[in-house]
Short mmCIF file of C-alpha atoms in Angstrom, two decimals:
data_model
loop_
_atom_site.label_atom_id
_atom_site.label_comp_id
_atom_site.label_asym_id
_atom_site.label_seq_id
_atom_site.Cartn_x
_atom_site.Cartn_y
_atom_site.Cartn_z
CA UNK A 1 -8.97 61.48 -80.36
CA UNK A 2 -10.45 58.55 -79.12
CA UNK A 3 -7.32 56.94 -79.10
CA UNK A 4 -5.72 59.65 -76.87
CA UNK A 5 -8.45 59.83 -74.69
CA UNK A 6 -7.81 55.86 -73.95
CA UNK A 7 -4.03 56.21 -73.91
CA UNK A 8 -4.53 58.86 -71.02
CA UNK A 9 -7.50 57.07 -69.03
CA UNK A 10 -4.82 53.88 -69.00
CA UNK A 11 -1.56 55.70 -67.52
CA UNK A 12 -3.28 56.30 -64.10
CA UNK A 13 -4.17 53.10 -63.56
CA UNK A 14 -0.74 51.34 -64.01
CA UNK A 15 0.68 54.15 -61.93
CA UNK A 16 -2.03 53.24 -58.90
CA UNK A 17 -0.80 49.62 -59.36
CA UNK A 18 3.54 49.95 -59.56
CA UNK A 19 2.37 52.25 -56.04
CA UNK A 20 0.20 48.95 -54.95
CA UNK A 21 3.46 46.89 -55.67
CA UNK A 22 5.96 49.13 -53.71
CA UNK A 23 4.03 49.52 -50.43
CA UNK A 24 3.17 45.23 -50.38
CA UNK A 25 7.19 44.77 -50.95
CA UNK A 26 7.75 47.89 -48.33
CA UNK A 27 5.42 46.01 -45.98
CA UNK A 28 7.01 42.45 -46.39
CA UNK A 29 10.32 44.01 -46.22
CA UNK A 30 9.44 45.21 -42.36
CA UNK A 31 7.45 42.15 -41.72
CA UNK A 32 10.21 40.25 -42.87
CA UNK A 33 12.66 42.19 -40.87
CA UNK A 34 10.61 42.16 -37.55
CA UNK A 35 9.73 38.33 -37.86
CA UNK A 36 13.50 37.91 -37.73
CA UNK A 37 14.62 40.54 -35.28
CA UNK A 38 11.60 38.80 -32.91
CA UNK A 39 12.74 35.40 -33.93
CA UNK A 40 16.74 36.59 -33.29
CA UNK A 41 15.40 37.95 -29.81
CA UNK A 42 13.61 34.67 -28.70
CA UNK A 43 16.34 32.85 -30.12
CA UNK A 44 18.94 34.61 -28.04
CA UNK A 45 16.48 34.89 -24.96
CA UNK A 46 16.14 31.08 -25.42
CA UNK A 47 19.76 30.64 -25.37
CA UNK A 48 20.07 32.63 -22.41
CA UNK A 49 17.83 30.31 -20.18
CA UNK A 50 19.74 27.30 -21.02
CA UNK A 51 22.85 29.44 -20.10
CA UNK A 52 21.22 30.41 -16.78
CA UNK A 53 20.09 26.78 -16.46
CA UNK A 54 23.52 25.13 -16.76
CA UNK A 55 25.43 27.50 -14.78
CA UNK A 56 22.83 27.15 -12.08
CA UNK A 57 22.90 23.16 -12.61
CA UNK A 58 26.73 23.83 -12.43
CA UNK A 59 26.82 25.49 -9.11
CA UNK A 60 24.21 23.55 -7.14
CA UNK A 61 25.08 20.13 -8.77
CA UNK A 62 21.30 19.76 -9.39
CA UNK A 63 19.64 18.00 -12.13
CA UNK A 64 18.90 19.17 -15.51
CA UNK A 65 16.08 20.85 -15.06
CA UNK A 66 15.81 24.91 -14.60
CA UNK A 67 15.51 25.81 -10.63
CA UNK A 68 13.17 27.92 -9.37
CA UNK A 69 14.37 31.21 -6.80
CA UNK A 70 12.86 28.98 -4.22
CA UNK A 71 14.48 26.02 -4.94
CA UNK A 72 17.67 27.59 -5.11
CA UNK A 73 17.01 29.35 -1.53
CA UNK A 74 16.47 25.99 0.04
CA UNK A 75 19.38 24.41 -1.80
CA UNK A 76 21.56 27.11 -0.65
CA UNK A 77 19.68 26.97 3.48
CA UNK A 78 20.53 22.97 2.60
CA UNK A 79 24.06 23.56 2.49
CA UNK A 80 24.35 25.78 5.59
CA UNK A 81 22.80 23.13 7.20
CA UNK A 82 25.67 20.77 6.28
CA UNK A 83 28.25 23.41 7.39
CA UNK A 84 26.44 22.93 10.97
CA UNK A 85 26.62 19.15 10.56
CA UNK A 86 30.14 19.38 9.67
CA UNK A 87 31.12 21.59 12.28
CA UNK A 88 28.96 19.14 14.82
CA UNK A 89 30.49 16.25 13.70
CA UNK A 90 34.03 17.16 13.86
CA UNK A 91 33.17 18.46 17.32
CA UNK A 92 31.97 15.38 18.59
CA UNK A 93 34.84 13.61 17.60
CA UNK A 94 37.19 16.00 19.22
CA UNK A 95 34.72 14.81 22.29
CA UNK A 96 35.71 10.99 21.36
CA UNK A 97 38.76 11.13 21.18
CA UNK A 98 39.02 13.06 24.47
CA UNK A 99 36.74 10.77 26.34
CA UNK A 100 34.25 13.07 26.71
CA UNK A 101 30.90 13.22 25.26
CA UNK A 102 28.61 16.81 25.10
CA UNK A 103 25.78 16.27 27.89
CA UNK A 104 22.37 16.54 25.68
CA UNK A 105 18.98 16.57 27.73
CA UNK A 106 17.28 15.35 24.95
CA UNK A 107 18.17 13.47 21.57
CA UNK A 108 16.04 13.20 18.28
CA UNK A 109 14.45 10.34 17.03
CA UNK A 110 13.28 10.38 13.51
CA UNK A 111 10.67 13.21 13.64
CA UNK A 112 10.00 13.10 17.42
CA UNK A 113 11.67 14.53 20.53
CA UNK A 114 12.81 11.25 22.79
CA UNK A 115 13.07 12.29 26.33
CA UNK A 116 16.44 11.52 28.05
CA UNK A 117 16.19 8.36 31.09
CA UNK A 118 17.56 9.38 34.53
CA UNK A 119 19.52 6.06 35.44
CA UNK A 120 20.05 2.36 33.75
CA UNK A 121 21.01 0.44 36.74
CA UNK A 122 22.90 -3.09 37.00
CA UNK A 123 22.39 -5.52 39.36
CA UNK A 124 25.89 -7.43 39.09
CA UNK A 125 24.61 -10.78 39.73
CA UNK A 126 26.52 -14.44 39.17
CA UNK A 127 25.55 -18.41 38.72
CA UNK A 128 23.64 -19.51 41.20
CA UNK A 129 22.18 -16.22 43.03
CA UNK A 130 18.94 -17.03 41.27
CA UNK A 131 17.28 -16.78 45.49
CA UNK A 132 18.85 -13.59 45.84
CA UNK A 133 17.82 -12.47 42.18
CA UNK A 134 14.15 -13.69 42.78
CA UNK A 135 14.13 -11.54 46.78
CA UNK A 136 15.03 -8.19 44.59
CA UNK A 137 11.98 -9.06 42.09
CA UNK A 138 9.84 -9.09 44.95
CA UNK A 139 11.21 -6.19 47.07
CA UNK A 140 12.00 -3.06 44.64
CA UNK A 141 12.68 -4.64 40.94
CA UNK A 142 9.33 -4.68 39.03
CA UNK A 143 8.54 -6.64 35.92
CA UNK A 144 5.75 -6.69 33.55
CA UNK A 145 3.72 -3.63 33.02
CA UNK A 146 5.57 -2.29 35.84
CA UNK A 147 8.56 -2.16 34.63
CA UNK A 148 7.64 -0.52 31.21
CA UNK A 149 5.54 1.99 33.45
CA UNK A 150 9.03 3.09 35.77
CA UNK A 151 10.51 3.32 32.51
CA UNK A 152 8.15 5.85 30.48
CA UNK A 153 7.54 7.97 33.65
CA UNK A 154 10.44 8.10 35.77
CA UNK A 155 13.25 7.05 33.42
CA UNK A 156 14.51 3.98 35.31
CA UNK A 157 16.16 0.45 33.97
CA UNK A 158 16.83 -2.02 35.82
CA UNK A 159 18.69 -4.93 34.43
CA UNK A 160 20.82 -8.02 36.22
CA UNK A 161 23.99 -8.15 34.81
CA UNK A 162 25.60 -11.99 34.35
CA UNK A 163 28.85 -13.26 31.73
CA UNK A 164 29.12 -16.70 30.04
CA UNK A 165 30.05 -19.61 31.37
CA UNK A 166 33.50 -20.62 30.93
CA UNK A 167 32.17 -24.29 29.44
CA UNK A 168 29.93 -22.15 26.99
CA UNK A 169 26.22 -23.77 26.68
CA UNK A 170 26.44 -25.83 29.77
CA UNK A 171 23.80 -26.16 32.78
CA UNK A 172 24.25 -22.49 33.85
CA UNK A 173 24.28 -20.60 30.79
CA UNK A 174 21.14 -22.69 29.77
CA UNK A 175 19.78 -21.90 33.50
CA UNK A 176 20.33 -18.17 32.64
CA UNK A 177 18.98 -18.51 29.16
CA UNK A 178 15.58 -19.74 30.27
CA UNK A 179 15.63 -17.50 33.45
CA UNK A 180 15.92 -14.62 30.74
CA UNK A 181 13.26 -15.83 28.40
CA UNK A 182 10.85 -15.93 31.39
CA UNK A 183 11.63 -12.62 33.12
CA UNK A 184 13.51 -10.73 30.32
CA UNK A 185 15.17 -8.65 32.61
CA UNK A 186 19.17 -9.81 32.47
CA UNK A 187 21.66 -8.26 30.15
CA UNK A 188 23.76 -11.13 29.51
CA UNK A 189 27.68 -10.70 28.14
CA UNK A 190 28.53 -12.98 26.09
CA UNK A 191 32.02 -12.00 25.72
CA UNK A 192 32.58 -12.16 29.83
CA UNK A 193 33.60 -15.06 30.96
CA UNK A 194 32.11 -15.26 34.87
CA UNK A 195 35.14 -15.69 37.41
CA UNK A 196 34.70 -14.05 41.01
CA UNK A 197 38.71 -12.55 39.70
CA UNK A 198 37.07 -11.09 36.89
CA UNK A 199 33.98 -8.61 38.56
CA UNK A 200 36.35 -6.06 37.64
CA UNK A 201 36.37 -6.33 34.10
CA UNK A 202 32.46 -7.07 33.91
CA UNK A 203 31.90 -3.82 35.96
CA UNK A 204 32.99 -2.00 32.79
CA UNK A 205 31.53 -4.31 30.49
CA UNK A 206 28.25 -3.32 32.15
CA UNK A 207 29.23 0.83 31.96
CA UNK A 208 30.15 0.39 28.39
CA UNK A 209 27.05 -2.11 27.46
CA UNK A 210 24.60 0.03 29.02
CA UNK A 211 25.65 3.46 27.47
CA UNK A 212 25.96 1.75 24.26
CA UNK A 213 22.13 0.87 24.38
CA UNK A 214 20.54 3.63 26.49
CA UNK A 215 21.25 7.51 26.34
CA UNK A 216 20.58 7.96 30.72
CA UNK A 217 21.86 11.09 32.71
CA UNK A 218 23.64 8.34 35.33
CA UNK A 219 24.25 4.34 35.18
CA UNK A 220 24.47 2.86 38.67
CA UNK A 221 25.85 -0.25 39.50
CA UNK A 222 24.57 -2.41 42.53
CA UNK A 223 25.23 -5.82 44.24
CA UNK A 224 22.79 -8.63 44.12
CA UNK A 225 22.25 -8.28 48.01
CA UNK A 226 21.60 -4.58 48.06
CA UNK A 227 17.90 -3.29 48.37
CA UNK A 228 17.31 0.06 46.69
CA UNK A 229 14.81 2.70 47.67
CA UNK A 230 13.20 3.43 44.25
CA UNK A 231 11.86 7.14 45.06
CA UNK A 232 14.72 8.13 47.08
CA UNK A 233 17.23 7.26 44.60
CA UNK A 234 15.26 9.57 42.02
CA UNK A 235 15.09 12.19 44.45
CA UNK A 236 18.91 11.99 44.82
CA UNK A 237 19.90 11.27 41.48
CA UNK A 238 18.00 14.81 40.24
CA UNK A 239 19.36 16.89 42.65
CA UNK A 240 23.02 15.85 41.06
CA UNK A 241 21.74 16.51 37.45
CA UNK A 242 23.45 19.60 37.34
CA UNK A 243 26.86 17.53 37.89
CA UNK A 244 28.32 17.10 34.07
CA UNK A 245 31.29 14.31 35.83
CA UNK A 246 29.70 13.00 39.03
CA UNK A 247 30.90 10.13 40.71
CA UNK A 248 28.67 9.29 43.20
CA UNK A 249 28.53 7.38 46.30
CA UNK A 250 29.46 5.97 49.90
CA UNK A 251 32.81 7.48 49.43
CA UNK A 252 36.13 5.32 51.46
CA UNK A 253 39.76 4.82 51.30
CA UNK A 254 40.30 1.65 53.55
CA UNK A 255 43.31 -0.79 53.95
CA UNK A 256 44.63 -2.52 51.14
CA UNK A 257 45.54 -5.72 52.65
CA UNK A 258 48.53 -7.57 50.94
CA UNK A 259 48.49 -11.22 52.38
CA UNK A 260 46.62 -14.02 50.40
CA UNK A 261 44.79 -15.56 52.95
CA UNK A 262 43.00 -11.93 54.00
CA UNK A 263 39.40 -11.51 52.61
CA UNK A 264 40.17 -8.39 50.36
CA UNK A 265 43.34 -9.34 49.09
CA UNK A 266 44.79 -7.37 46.71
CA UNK A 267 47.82 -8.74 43.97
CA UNK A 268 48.53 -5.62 43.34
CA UNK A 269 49.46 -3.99 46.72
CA UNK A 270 52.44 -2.42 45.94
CA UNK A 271 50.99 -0.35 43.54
CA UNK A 272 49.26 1.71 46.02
CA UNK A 273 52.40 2.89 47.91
CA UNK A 274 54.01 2.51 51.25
CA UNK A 275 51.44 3.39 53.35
CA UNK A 276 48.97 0.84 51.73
CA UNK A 277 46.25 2.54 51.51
CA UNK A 278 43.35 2.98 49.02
CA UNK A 279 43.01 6.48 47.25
CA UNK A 280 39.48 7.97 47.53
CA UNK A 281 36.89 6.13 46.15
CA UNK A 282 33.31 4.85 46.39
CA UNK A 283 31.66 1.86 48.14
CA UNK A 284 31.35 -1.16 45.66
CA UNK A 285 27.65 -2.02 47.06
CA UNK A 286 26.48 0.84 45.20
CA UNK A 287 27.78 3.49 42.80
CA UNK A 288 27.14 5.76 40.33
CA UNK A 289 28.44 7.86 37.61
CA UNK A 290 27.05 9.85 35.01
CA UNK A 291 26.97 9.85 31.39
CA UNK A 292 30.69 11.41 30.56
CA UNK A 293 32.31 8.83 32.34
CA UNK A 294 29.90 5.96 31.01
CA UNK A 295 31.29 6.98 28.01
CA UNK A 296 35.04 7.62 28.81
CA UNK A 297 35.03 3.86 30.42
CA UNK A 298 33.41 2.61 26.89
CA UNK A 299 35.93 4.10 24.57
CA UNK A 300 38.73 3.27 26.61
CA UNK A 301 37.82 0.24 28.26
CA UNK A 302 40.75 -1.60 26.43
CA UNK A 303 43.01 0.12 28.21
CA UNK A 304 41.89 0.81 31.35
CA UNK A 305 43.45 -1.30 34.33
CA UNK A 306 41.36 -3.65 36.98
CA UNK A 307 42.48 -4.86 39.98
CA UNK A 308 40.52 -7.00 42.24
CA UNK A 309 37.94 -5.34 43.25
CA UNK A 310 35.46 -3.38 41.33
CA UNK A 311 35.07 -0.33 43.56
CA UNK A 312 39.27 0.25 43.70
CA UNK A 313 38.86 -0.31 39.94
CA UNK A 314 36.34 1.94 39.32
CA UNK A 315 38.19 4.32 41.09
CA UNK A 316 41.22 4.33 39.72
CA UNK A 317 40.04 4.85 36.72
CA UNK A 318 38.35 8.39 37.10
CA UNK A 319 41.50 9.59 39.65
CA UNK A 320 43.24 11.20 36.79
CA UNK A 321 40.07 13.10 35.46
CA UNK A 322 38.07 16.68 36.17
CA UNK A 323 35.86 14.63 37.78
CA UNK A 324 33.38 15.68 40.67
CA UNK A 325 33.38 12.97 43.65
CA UNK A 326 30.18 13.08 45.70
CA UNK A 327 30.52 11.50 48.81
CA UNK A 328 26.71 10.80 49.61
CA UNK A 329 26.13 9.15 52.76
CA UNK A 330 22.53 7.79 52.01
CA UNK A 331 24.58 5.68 49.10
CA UNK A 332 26.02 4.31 53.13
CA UNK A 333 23.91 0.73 52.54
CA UNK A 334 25.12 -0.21 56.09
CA UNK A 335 23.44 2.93 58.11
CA UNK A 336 19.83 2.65 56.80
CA UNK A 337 17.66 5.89 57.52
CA UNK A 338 14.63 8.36 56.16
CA UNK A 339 15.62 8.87 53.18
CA UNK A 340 18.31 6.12 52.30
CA UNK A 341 18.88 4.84 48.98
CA UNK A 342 19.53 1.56 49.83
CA UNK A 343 20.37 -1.90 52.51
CA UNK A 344 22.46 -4.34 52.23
CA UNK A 345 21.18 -7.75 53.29
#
């Protein structure tokens, strides 16, 4: 009896313990079973954002790093920007290769806004005119301070305007030289060789010099015997700024005189027709034209004739062009009055 009595107390016990067993292996069977579907999950969630990474890396050629929504904005606000660039760039060559440049009040440089100068003007000049170069420094040409100061506030250079000599480094180039190094105030080209047959040419050397090295609404060019009226030239100059070709000045069209021995001969007389006479053009004691043509002279000044005198040159050269000729009579140097730009000594 005691025996059964001990056989029965034992069978509930090993029953309480197989149940024990089952519900551990049950609960390591679904712990089992979610550690792998979670692990499968970050696995494939994992595999997903290198996916996502690449193909992003793949279509904005970035690095190898995973972009952000923000980054990707400005990458993609990047590239418009290029399209712009593009679509700027090819425009502006169009404008080259016409001639023609796009007329921009203002330009940037670096991170600041660099206002636009009104005129660069250039006093043609030669060897030995150092009197009548010295007279303009004391009647309207400043220097110094001064000069800096008409530059920052009303937009005005004023250079003389001298070639090489044609025995390069002798007395007068070294004259020049040191003239320069004192007064700093010559623009000096050294691939003009001085001749008084070859003003022509340095007329356009000067045009394409100048709006190589300054970005001005107009670029004037003046005689070393000419006295300019600072203020009244500004005051002329901006009521023409509206004028996107302006050719401006004492306009003429005077005898072209085909014997040697006259003063204005000119070699090329025939070219300019039976009646011999000039076609329209302005005075050569002072002219000016704005930036377009600056520009159209320096990209084409290769091929773009000179006779013998500057002003007939100049001339020519804008006859077969939408160009707007402003005759301006206080550009007259000859008939000084209130509000004349300039004299002629």
């Amino acid at each position: 009896m005691v025996n059964s009595r001990g056989s029965n107390n034992h069978r509930p016990s090993s029953a309480s313990s197989f149940r024990s067993r089952i519900s551990f292996l049950m609960l390591s069977m679904f712990a089992t079973m979610a550690s792998l579907y979670v692990a499968g999950r970050l696995w494939q969630d994992a595999e997903n954002r290198v996916y996502m990474t690449q193909e992003l890396d793949r279509r904005t050629g970035q690095g190898h790093s995973a972009i952000s929504v923000d980054d990707t904005l400005k990458i993609i606000d990047c590239r418009e920007q290029q399209k712009k660039l593009g679509a700027l760039q090819a425009e502006l060559e169009k404008a080259r290769q016409q001639g023609f440049i796009s007329n921009f009040l203002t330009e940037n440089s670096g991170t600041q806004r660099k206002r636009k100068l009104l005129v660069v003007i250039g006093i043609v000049t030669r060897f030995g005119r150092k009197n009548n170069r010295d007279a303009i420094r004391k009647a309207w040409m400043p220097s110094g301070a001064v000069s800096k100061k008409l530059e920052e506030e009303k937009g005005i250079i004023i250079r003389f305007v001298i070639g090489r000599s044609a025995n390069r480094g002798d007395g007068s180039d070294k004259d020049i030289d040191n003239e320069n190094r004192q007064m700093d105030d010559f623009i000096i080209l050294n691939d003009h060789v001085e001749a008084p047959e070859e003003s022509s040419k340095k007329v356009k050397l000067f045009f394409a010099h100048a709006v190589e090295h300054w970005n001005a609404e107009f670029y004037l060019k003046v005689n070393d015997d000419v006295y300019i009226n600072i203020d009244a030239l500004g005051a002329v100059l901006g009521s023409h700024l509206d004028k996107y070709r302006a050719y401006i000045g004492c306009m003429k069209s005077g005898e072209v005189f085909s014997q040697p021995a006259q003063k204005w001969y000119e070699p090329e007389w025939w070219k300019f027709g039976d009646g011999k006479s000039y076609f329209r053009h302005a005075s050569g004691e002072i002219y000016v034209i704005s930036r377009s043509l600056a520009q159209f002279i320096s990209i084409n000044r290769a091929i773009l004739r000179t006779y013998a005198h500057d002003d007939v040159s100049a001339g020519s050269w804008f006859i077969g062009l939408d160009v707007k000729h402003v005759d301006e009579n206080k550009f007259c140097c000859s008939s000084w009055s209130s509000g004349s730009v300039c004299a002629a000594s």
